[in-house]
């Protein structure tokens, strides 16, 4: 066998391990997880196991069979026989033998580089599969609604980069109902939404944060500069209301809060997302009730005024949504969220 042929075999081995770390479907190569071996079959005479490659590399490093045998915790004759079988199998001479030890031939030097590369590829493949299984590596697909991404995701991404650097987090923004369907179907691994009321029991929710509700009024509204107001102060205002189909929890929450304050909100318009709700308020046509955290956004034409009172309808819960059988990486990410108090 020529040097180029042996080089090609080793390169194929490295690619095989990276693509199929536990496969036995290749007729010329197998990976044995029980013995932690690479096995490259080269005919009836020789198989390139991890142990054989290690023997070769130790001899190449020590340049002496006796010292190499001692380092490998074995006797010299079996080591010499192993190297001879390796040379016969490859069809090349790897070492020049002399009274003072051995030196690598040009073919041996080339083979040493590729043998080390193959062992490194195996070690990397084993380490990666273990990291994935332990939730320390891989990809987690995370969805979120509207501006939750601006408040919570930066801290989550920063904490993940610090503690779980092997995880790659893929982000996607969608409405609540869409996120729930995507998590349920497995298109997303994790979703962050406000108020889990409309979710079915086949999804698991974990509280992430609680947000207050504030009044959103046009910037030139008489109440725009108030320190706080009572919800009843808006009884004579026109409202832009959340759409019951797209934002069912928020739509119900607005109705219940206003009912508790003694009035039914007068609908001027309906919007299916926060952007639409804010747009109507900015137009000066109406008011709305929105998460107080939006005060941190400089929205032209809109003022956010805190609401007095401790009504449960003046709070909205942000939850993380996952499937019951979520993998280890998702659970590690949720544990990180809880421990770092990212909400």
mmCIF file with all atom_site columns, C-alpha atoms in Angstrom, residues 6 33 74 76 78 106-107 137 185 320 325:
data_model
loop_
_atom_site.group_PDB
_atom_site.id
_atom_site.type_symbol
_atom_site.label_atom_id
_atom_site.label_alt_id
_atom_site.label_comp_id
_atom_site.label_asym_id
_atom_site.label_entity_id
_atom_site.label_seq_id
_atom_site.pdbx_PDB_ins_code
_atom_site.Cartn_x
_atom_site.Cartn_y
_atom_site.Cartn_z
_atom_site.occupancy
_atom_site.B_iso_or_equiv
_atom_site.pdbx_formal_charge
_atom_site.auth_seq_id
_atom_site.auth_comp_id
_atom_site.auth_asym_id
_atom_site.auth_atom_id
_atom_site.pdbx_PDB_model_num
ATOM 1  C CA . UNK A 1 6   ? -2.666  5.154  3.774  1.00 0.00 ? 6   UNK A CA 1
ATOM 2  C CA . UNK A 1 33  ? -17.879 2.351  22.004 1.00 0.00 ? 33  UNK A CA 1
ATOM 3  C CA . UNK A 1 74  ? 4.099   -3.719 28.176 1.00 0.00 ? 74  UNK A CA 1
ATOM 4  C CA . UNK A 1 76  ? 9.232   -4.974 24.208 1.00 0.00 ? 76  UNK A CA 1
ATOM 5  C CA . UNK A 1 78  ? 4.943   -7.690 21.614 1.00 0.00 ? 78  UNK A CA 1
ATOM 6  C CA . UNK A 1 106 ? 9.626   9.869  5.425  1.00 0.00 ? 106 UNK A CA 1
ATOM 7  C CA . UNK A 1 107 ? 6.618   7.581  5.157  1.00 0.00 ? 107 UNK A CA 1
ATOM 8  C CA . UNK A 1 137 ? -23.532 21.240 23.453 1.00 0.00 ? 137 UNK A CA 1
ATOM 9  C CA . UNK A 1 185 ? -44.872 20.187 17.204 1.00 0.00 ? 185 UNK A CA 1
ATOM 10 C CA . UNK A 1 320 ? -41.333 29.585 29.544 1.00 0.00 ? 320 UNK A CA 1
ATOM 11 C CA . UNK A 1 325 ? -40.020 15.392 27.078 1.00 0.00 ? 325 UNK A CA 1
#
